[in-house]
Amino acid sequence: MNNFTFKLECQCDRTDARVGQFHTPHGVVHTPRFMPVGTLANVKTVTPAQLKDCKAEMVLANTYHLHLQPGEDIVAEAGGLHKFMNWDGPILTDSGGFQVFSLSEIRSISEEGVQFRSPRDGNMINLTPEKSIQIQNQLGADVIMAFDECAPYPATYEAIKLAGQRTTRWLERCIKAHDRKNDQALFGIVQGGVYLDLRQQSARELIEFDLPGYAIGGVSVGEPPELIEKIVRATTPLLPADKPRYLMGVGTYKEMAQAVAAGIDLFDCVIPTRFARHSVALVKGERWNLKNQKFKRDFTPIDSDCDCYACQNFSRAYVSHLVRSQEILGYTLLSIHNITELIRFTQQMRQAIIDNQFVERFGHYLTESSSFTEERHS
């Protein structure tokens, strides 16, 4: 696993916030870092060149969605995800576990795996830990995720306990099925719902497998933000300090700041592009709907302090006109700005930790109520 190393550079002296470098075969990810979501091998409305301009280092794609369309065989025939989508940086693929969780009305879970009807053509699909890994091996992402059982919120203690135990058993099967250990890092996913003792048990069991990285899953599935913070604060210190730690499906300022304070390195969420498709710009922690009347004659940039392509070249009035007209360029410009904004936020936290100023610059996020919340990526 020499192709994957995590180098810890420095750590905050008053919190567990840390700065690191995650080395992959396709480049280095400087942590803490927000990762844009490209579910179907594209970050919606944004080109790979534009993503690079947004300072994106690592992007996501999704096993479940790519299995349904176009199929992993076609991606493999194209030379793998990197060539297929023309992205030469690191890529992470989710295992499909969360997407299957969201299909609660049309799927059944057993020890073998999950059976569900394809929402595309109605065909019955069996997604097992082995199948998930096989698909991800064919897709060829740098980081692949273990197939887990993501329990809903709320759920009983017993149901969460059984899901966590099954997640550990499925991880063992994922490891055995993984055929590309040299150029693909398999991350395990800690489950346990809102029950801290189950989180501890799950983390303890997963660490025994000595994986190249670990994720905290099963958050942002309906529970209130204060519970997410409690889970992350209790679980993160249990994970190895010399491995990258990934909080799945979280991308609000407050939640990222709280997670960084707990020692989390990586984040992902659909917030920037989903908000863009609803005409919303993220500006210094606020949500601005560019369809609002006040922006029709506002000829200033979306954010005068932002160096992204959208803010450097276009006015609020122009973007307002585009989204009112349902022009795709409007959604592209808002996506570019929003992605840049969230990546910049994690870059600023990184610099604050290096400067030993994390608490001074970001401490208010650890106590104030969140500016906005959003569900996990789809």
Short mmCIF file of C-alpha atoms in Angstrom, two decimals:
data_model
loop_
_atom_site.label_atom_id
_atom_site.label_comp_id
_atom_site.label_asym_id
_atom_site.label_seq_id
_atom_site.Cartn_x
_atom_site.Cartn_y
_atom_site.Cartn_z
CA MET A 1 0.00 0.00 0.00
CA ASN A 2 2.99 2.30 -0.63
CA ASN A 3 0.95 4.17 -3.23
CA PHE A 4 -1.20 5.53 -0.38
CA THR A 5 0.32 7.41 2.53
CA PHE A 6 -0.99 9.98 4.95
CA LYS A 7 1.50 12.50 6.26
CA LEU A 8 0.46 14.51 9.31
CA GLU A 9 1.97 17.99 9.07
CA CYS A 10 0.76 19.74 12.20
CA GLN A 11 -2.04 19.80 14.77
CA CYS A 12 -3.95 22.46 16.70
CA ASP A 13 -2.80 22.71 20.32
CA ARG A 14 -6.32 23.34 21.68
CA THR A 15 -8.44 21.02 19.54
CA ASP A 16 -7.85 17.85 17.54
CA ALA A 17 -7.84 19.82 14.26
CA ARG A 18 -4.99 18.71 12.02
CA VAL A 19 -3.29 19.35 8.69
CA GLY A 20 -2.11 16.53 6.47
CA GLN A 21 -1.26 15.27 2.99
CA PHE A 22 -3.01 12.21 1.59
CA HIS A 23 -0.87 10.79 -1.21
CA THR A 24 -2.65 8.76 -3.92
CA PRO A 25 -1.57 7.40 -7.34
CA HIS A 26 -3.25 10.42 -9.00
CA GLY A 27 -1.95 13.16 -6.74
CA VAL A 28 -1.92 14.64 -3.26
CA VAL A 29 -4.97 15.78 -1.31
CA HIS A 30 -4.12 18.56 1.15
CA THR A 31 -6.34 18.12 4.19
CA PRO A 32 -8.71 19.20 5.58
CA ARG A 33 -10.47 19.28 2.22
CA PHE A 34 -13.97 19.41 0.77
CA MET A 35 -14.57 17.00 -2.14
CA PRO A 36 -17.21 17.84 -4.79
CA VAL A 37 -19.67 15.08 -5.62
CA GLY A 38 -19.72 13.79 -9.20
CA THR A 39 -22.27 11.00 -8.81
CA LEU A 40 -22.49 9.94 -12.47
CA ALA A 41 -18.82 10.62 -13.27
CA ASN A 42 -19.49 14.33 -13.58
CA VAL A 43 -19.94 17.20 -11.15
CA LYS A 44 -23.23 18.58 -12.40
CA THR A 45 -22.95 21.50 -14.89
CA VAL A 46 -19.16 21.85 -14.36
CA THR A 47 -16.29 20.69 -16.60
CA PRO A 48 -13.12 19.05 -15.21
CA ALA A 49 -11.13 22.16 -16.22
CA GLN A 50 -13.54 24.35 -14.26
CA LEU A 51 -13.25 21.99 -11.28
CA LYS A 52 -9.49 22.45 -11.28
CA ASP A 53 -10.00 26.22 -11.34
CA CYS A 54 -12.21 25.77 -8.24
CA LYS A 55 -9.15 24.19 -6.53
CA ALA A 56 -10.80 20.76 -6.35
CA GLU A 57 -8.25 18.05 -5.63
CA MET A 58 -10.40 14.94 -5.18
CA VAL A 59 -13.89 14.23 -6.54
CA LEU A 60 -16.48 11.54 -5.91
CA ALA A 61 -18.41 9.18 -8.15
CA ASN A 62 -20.99 6.58 -7.17
CA THR A 63 -20.91 2.82 -7.62
CA TYR A 64 -24.68 2.29 -7.57
CA HIS A 65 -25.48 4.97 -10.16
CA LEU A 66 -22.63 4.05 -12.50
CA HIS A 67 -23.60 0.38 -12.31
CA LEU A 68 -27.09 1.31 -13.55
CA GLN A 69 -25.79 3.74 -16.20
CA PRO A 70 -23.58 3.30 -18.23
CA GLY A 71 -22.35 0.12 -16.50
CA GLU A 72 -18.90 -0.59 -15.09
CA ASP A 73 -17.92 -2.63 -18.17
CA ILE A 74 -18.18 0.44 -20.38
CA VAL A 75 -16.18 2.57 -17.92
CA ALA A 76 -13.48 -0.13 -17.77
CA GLU A 77 -13.43 -0.36 -21.57
CA ALA A 78 -12.85 3.40 -21.69
CA GLY A 79 -9.75 2.93 -19.54
CA GLY A 80 -11.32 3.54 -16.11
CA LEU A 81 -13.05 6.50 -14.49
CA HIS A 82 -10.11 8.88 -14.81
CA LYS A 83 -9.98 8.57 -18.58
CA PHE A 84 -13.75 8.22 -18.99
CA MET A 85 -14.47 11.54 -17.26
CA ASN A 86 -11.12 13.18 -18.15
CA TRP A 87 -10.17 13.86 -14.54
CA ASP A 88 -6.50 13.19 -13.76
CA GLY A 89 -6.75 13.88 -10.03
CA PRO A 90 -7.76 11.52 -7.22
CA ILE A 91 -11.25 9.97 -7.30
CA LEU A 92 -13.27 8.29 -4.54
CA THR A 93 -16.22 5.99 -5.23
CA ASP A 94 -18.98 5.43 -2.69
CA SER A 95 -19.99 1.78 -2.37
CA GLY A 96 -23.69 2.29 -3.08
CA GLY A 97 -24.68 1.45 0.50
CA PHE A 98 -26.28 4.82 1.16
CA GLN A 99 -28.18 4.83 -2.14
CA VAL A 100 -29.58 1.39 -1.37
CA PHE A 101 -30.59 2.68 2.08
CA SER A 102 -32.56 5.43 0.36
CA LEU A 103 -34.50 2.80 -1.65
CA SER A 104 -36.19 1.52 1.52
CA GLU A 105 -39.51 0.89 -0.21
CA ILE A 106 -38.13 -1.25 -3.04
CA ARG A 107 -35.27 -3.21 -1.47
CA SER A 108 -34.69 -6.08 0.94
CA ILE A 109 -31.56 -6.66 3.03
CA SER A 110 -30.18 -10.09 3.95
CA GLU A 111 -26.83 -11.39 5.14
CA GLU A 112 -25.92 -12.01 1.50
CA GLY A 113 -26.46 -8.40 0.45
CA VAL A 114 -29.24 -6.17 -0.86
CA GLN A 115 -31.82 -7.02 -3.49
CA PHE A 116 -33.72 -4.25 -5.23
CA ARG A 117 -35.48 -3.37 -8.45
CA SER A 118 -33.63 -1.00 -10.74
CA PRO A 119 -35.45 2.34 -10.81
CA ARG A 120 -34.36 2.57 -14.46
CA ASP A 121 -35.79 -0.62 -15.98
CA GLY A 122 -37.38 -2.61 -13.15
CA ASN A 123 -34.88 -5.47 -13.35
CA MET A 124 -33.96 -7.18 -10.08
CA ILE A 125 -30.42 -6.39 -8.92
CA ASN A 126 -28.43 -8.16 -6.21
CA LEU A 127 -25.79 -5.90 -4.71
CA THR A 128 -23.47 -7.83 -2.40
CA PRO A 129 -20.19 -6.74 -0.78
CA GLU A 130 -18.35 -8.73 -3.43
CA LYS A 131 -20.34 -7.17 -6.27
CA SER A 132 -19.81 -3.64 -4.92
CA ILE A 133 -16.03 -4.19 -4.79
CA GLN A 134 -15.99 -5.83 -8.22
CA ILE A 135 -17.78 -2.80 -9.69
CA GLN A 136 -15.39 -0.41 -7.94
CA ASN A 137 -12.37 -2.41 -9.10
CA GLN A 138 -13.60 -1.99 -12.68
CA LEU A 139 -14.34 1.72 -12.20
CA GLY A 140 -10.77 2.23 -11.00
CA ALA A 141 -11.07 5.05 -8.44
CA ASP A 142 -8.13 5.73 -6.13
CA VAL A 143 -10.24 5.25 -2.99
CA ILE A 144 -13.08 2.75 -2.82
CA MET A 145 -15.55 2.35 0.02
CA ALA A 146 -16.60 -0.84 1.77
CA PHE A 147 -20.20 -1.93 1.30
CA ASP A 148 -22.03 -1.12 4.53
CA GLU A 149 -25.53 -1.23 5.96
CA CYS A 150 -26.55 2.37 6.55
CA ALA A 151 -29.36 2.27 9.10
CA PRO A 152 -31.97 5.04 9.15
CA TYR A 153 -32.71 7.59 11.86
CA PRO A 154 -34.49 6.96 14.09
CA ALA A 155 -33.91 3.23 14.62
CA THR A 156 -33.87 0.99 17.66
CA TYR A 157 -30.68 0.14 19.50
CA GLU A 158 -31.00 -3.49 18.48
CA ALA A 159 -31.51 -2.65 14.80
CA ILE A 160 -28.46 -0.37 14.78
CA LYS A 161 -26.41 -3.00 16.60
CA LEU A 162 -27.29 -5.67 14.03
CA ALA A 163 -26.54 -3.28 11.14
CA GLY A 164 -23.14 -2.46 12.62
CA GLN A 165 -22.25 -6.11 13.12
CA ARG A 166 -23.31 -6.89 9.56
CA THR A 167 -21.21 -3.96 8.30
CA THR A 168 -18.14 -5.55 9.94
CA ARG A 169 -18.88 -8.95 8.40
CA TRP A 170 -19.43 -7.35 5.02
CA LEU A 171 -16.11 -5.50 5.35
CA GLU A 172 -14.33 -8.82 5.75
CA ARG A 173 -15.92 -9.99 2.50
CA CYS A 174 -15.01 -6.70 0.79
CA ILE A 175 -11.36 -7.14 1.74
CA LYS A 176 -11.30 -10.69 0.33
CA ALA A 177 -12.96 -9.56 -2.90
CA HIS A 178 -10.63 -6.56 -3.42
CA ASP A 179 -8.31 -7.36 -6.36
CA ARG A 180 -6.52 -4.04 -6.79
CA LYS A 181 -4.93 -3.40 -3.41
CA ASN A 182 -1.84 -1.70 -4.89
CA ASP A 183 -3.64 1.09 -6.76
CA GLN A 184 -6.99 1.29 -4.91
CA ALA A 185 -7.27 2.04 -1.19
CA LEU A 186 -10.25 0.40 0.53
CA PHE A 187 -11.75 2.50 3.34
CA GLY A 188 -13.94 1.00 6.05
CA ILE A 189 -17.08 2.79 7.26
CA VAL A 190 -17.87 3.15 10.97
CA GLN A 191 -21.57 2.69 11.71
CA GLY A 192 -23.49 2.70 15.00
CA GLY A 193 -26.19 5.33 14.57
CA VAL A 194 -26.54 7.76 17.46
CA TYR A 195 -25.42 5.18 20.03
CA LEU A 196 -21.88 6.03 21.08
CA ASP A 197 -21.10 2.59 22.51
CA LEU A 198 -22.03 1.02 19.16
CA ARG A 199 -19.88 3.58 17.35
CA GLN A 200 -17.01 2.62 19.64
CA GLN A 201 -17.59 -1.08 18.99
CA SER A 202 -17.74 -0.54 15.22
CA ALA A 203 -14.55 1.56 15.19
CA ARG A 204 -12.72 -0.97 17.34
CA GLU A 205 -13.68 -3.84 15.02
CA LEU A 206 -12.76 -1.96 11.82
CA ILE A 207 -9.37 -0.83 13.10
CA GLU A 208 -8.39 -4.49 13.47
CA PHE A 209 -8.33 -4.77 9.67
CA ASP A 210 -5.59 -2.09 9.41
CA LEU A 211 -7.11 -0.37 6.38
CA PRO A 212 -5.50 2.61 4.58
CA GLY A 213 -8.31 4.92 5.70
CA TYR A 214 -11.58 5.13 7.63
CA ALA A 215 -14.90 6.92 7.22
CA ILE A 216 -17.71 7.83 9.58
CA GLY A 217 -20.98 6.91 7.87
CA GLY A 218 -24.61 6.85 8.85
CA VAL A 219 -24.74 10.54 9.78
CA SER A 220 -26.78 13.25 8.07
CA VAL A 221 -29.57 10.73 7.54
CA GLY A 222 -32.21 12.74 9.39
CA GLU A 223 -30.77 13.27 12.86
CA PRO A 224 -30.42 16.82 14.27
CA PRO A 225 -27.04 18.59 13.81
CA GLU A 226 -26.24 18.49 17.53
CA LEU A 227 -26.34 14.68 17.41
CA ILE A 228 -24.03 14.65 14.39
CA GLU A 229 -21.53 16.74 16.35
CA LYS A 230 -21.79 14.39 19.33
CA ILE A 231 -21.20 11.33 17.12
CA VAL A 232 -18.25 12.87 15.30
CA ARG A 233 -16.63 14.20 18.47
CA ALA A 234 -16.87 10.79 20.16
CA THR A 235 -15.93 8.62 17.17
CA THR A 236 -13.10 10.47 15.40
CA PRO A 237 -10.48 10.07 18.17
CA LEU A 238 -11.02 6.30 18.03
CA LEU A 239 -9.72 6.17 14.45
CA PRO A 240 -5.98 5.78 13.73
CA ALA A 241 -4.13 9.09 13.76
CA ASP A 242 -1.86 8.02 10.90
CA LYS A 243 -4.72 7.33 8.46
CA PRO A 244 -7.08 9.74 6.65
CA ARG A 245 -10.49 10.22 8.30
CA TYR A 246 -13.49 10.92 6.11
CA LEU A 247 -16.88 12.23 7.28
CA MET A 248 -19.42 11.16 4.68
CA GLY A 249 -22.15 13.44 3.37
CA VAL A 250 -21.42 16.58 5.42
CA GLY A 251 -20.76 19.97 3.85
CA THR A 252 -22.13 22.82 5.97
CA TYR A 253 -19.72 25.37 7.42
CA LYS A 254 -20.63 24.62 11.03
CA GLU A 255 -20.56 20.84 10.66
CA MET A 256 -17.24 20.90 8.80
CA ALA A 257 -15.66 23.22 11.39
CA GLN A 258 -16.89 21.01 14.24
CA ALA A 259 -15.61 17.91 12.45
CA VAL A 260 -12.21 19.45 11.72
CA ALA A 261 -11.96 20.35 15.42
CA ALA A 262 -12.53 16.65 16.15
CA GLY A 263 -9.79 15.56 13.73
CA ILE A 264 -11.66 14.86 10.46
CA ASP A 265 -9.72 15.30 7.19
CA LEU A 266 -12.15 14.83 4.27
CA PHE A 267 -15.75 15.84 3.48
CA ASP A 268 -18.22 15.51 0.65
CA CYS A 269 -21.72 16.81 -0.02
CA VAL A 270 -23.99 17.79 -2.92
CA ILE A 271 -24.68 21.20 -1.35
CA PRO A 272 -22.75 23.40 -3.83
CA THR A 273 -24.27 22.02 -7.03
CA ARG A 274 -27.73 21.26 -5.64
CA PHE A 275 -28.03 24.77 -4.26
CA ALA A 276 -26.83 26.13 -7.61
CA ARG A 277 -29.63 24.28 -9.42
CA HIS A 278 -32.04 26.04 -7.06
CA SER A 279 -30.50 29.45 -7.91
CA VAL A 280 -28.77 29.71 -4.53
CA ALA A 281 -25.31 31.20 -3.96
CA LEU A 282 -23.30 30.56 -0.80
CA VAL A 283 -21.77 33.84 0.33
CA LYS A 284 -19.79 33.96 3.58
CA GLY A 285 -22.10 31.50 5.28
CA GLU A 286 -25.33 32.95 3.94
CA ARG A 287 -27.71 31.56 1.29
CA TRP A 288 -28.73 34.04 -1.38
CA ASN A 289 -31.47 33.20 -3.88
CA LEU A 290 -30.44 35.01 -7.05
CA LYS A 291 -34.05 35.00 -8.25
CA ASN A 292 -34.89 37.57 -5.59
CA GLN A 293 -36.02 40.95 -6.92
CA LYS A 294 -33.16 42.83 -5.25
CA PHE A 295 -30.59 41.18 -7.53
CA LYS A 296 -32.20 42.20 -10.86
CA ARG A 297 -30.29 45.48 -10.99
CA ASP A 298 -27.34 44.57 -8.79
CA PHE A 299 -24.25 44.85 -11.01
CA THR A 300 -21.70 43.86 -8.36
CA PRO A 301 -20.07 40.38 -8.28
CA ILE A 302 -21.79 37.53 -6.41
CA ASP A 303 -19.02 37.95 -3.82
CA SER A 304 -16.54 40.79 -4.35
CA ASP A 305 -13.97 38.93 -2.19
CA CYS A 306 -14.16 35.73 -4.25
CA ASP A 307 -11.59 34.96 -6.96
CA CYS A 308 -13.66 32.34 -8.79
CA TYR A 309 -14.43 32.68 -12.51
CA ALA A 310 -18.08 33.58 -11.86
CA CYS A 311 -17.31 36.39 -9.42
CA GLN A 312 -14.43 37.79 -11.47
CA ASN A 313 -16.42 38.03 -14.70
CA PHE A 314 -20.16 38.38 -14.05
CA SER A 315 -22.62 40.37 -11.97
CA ARG A 316 -25.42 39.32 -9.68
CA ALA A 317 -27.83 40.90 -12.16
CA TYR A 318 -26.52 38.74 -15.01
CA VAL A 319 -26.67 35.51 -13.00
CA SER A 320 -30.14 36.51 -11.78
CA HIS A 321 -31.19 36.95 -15.41
CA LEU A 322 -29.76 33.54 -16.33
CA VAL A 323 -31.47 31.59 -13.56
CA ARG A 324 -34.77 33.41 -14.14
CA SER A 325 -34.47 32.34 -17.79
CA GLN A 326 -33.45 28.80 -16.74
CA GLU A 327 -30.26 29.11 -18.73
CA ILE A 328 -27.75 26.35 -17.93
CA LEU A 329 -24.90 28.88 -17.75
CA GLY A 330 -26.53 30.35 -14.64
CA TYR A 331 -26.36 27.00 -12.84
CA THR A 332 -22.79 26.51 -14.03
CA LEU A 333 -21.66 29.88 -12.68
CA LEU A 334 -23.37 29.30 -9.33
CA SER A 335 -21.86 25.81 -9.12
CA ILE A 336 -18.39 27.19 -9.82
CA HIS A 337 -18.83 29.80 -7.10
CA ASN A 338 -20.35 27.44 -4.51
CA ILE A 339 -17.73 24.72 -5.03
CA THR A 340 -14.97 27.33 -4.76
CA GLU A 341 -16.57 28.71 -1.59
CA LEU A 342 -16.67 25.37 0.27
CA ILE A 343 -13.20 24.32 -0.84
CA ARG A 344 -11.89 27.75 0.19
CA PHE A 345 -13.54 27.31 3.59
CA THR A 346 -11.60 24.08 4.19
CA GLN A 347 -8.41 25.71 2.82
CA GLN A 348 -8.86 28.57 5.29
CA MET A 349 -9.26 26.09 8.15
CA ARG A 350 -6.08 24.37 6.98
CA GLN A 351 -4.14 27.63 7.00
CA ALA A 352 -5.57 28.59 10.40
CA ILE A 353 -4.32 25.30 11.89
CA ILE A 354 -0.87 25.89 10.35
CA ASP A 355 -0.88 29.41 11.84
CA ASN A 356 -2.08 28.01 15.20
CA GLN A 357 -5.13 30.28 14.90
CA PHE A 358 -7.89 27.71 14.38
CA VAL A 359 -9.82 28.55 17.55
CA GLU A 360 -9.46 32.30 16.99
CA ARG A 361 -10.71 32.14 13.39
CA PHE A 362 -13.22 29.29 13.53
CA GLY A 363 -14.18 28.95 17.18
CA HIS A 364 -17.50 30.73 16.61
CA TYR A 365 -18.64 27.84 14.40
CA LEU A 366 -18.23 25.52 17.34
CA THR A 367 -20.91 27.34 19.34
CA GLU A 368 -23.21 29.24 16.97
CA SER A 369 -26.20 27.66 15.27
CA SER A 370 -25.62 26.49 11.71
CA SER A 371 -26.34 28.83 8.81
CA PHE A 372 -27.93 26.02 6.83
CA THR A 373 -28.29 22.26 6.83
CA GLU A 374 -28.53 19.77 4.00
CA GLU A 375 -29.05 16.04 3.66
CA ARG A 376 -26.40 13.61 2.57
CA HIS A 377 -25.37 13.30 -1.09
CA SER A 378 -27.59 11.47 -3.50
#
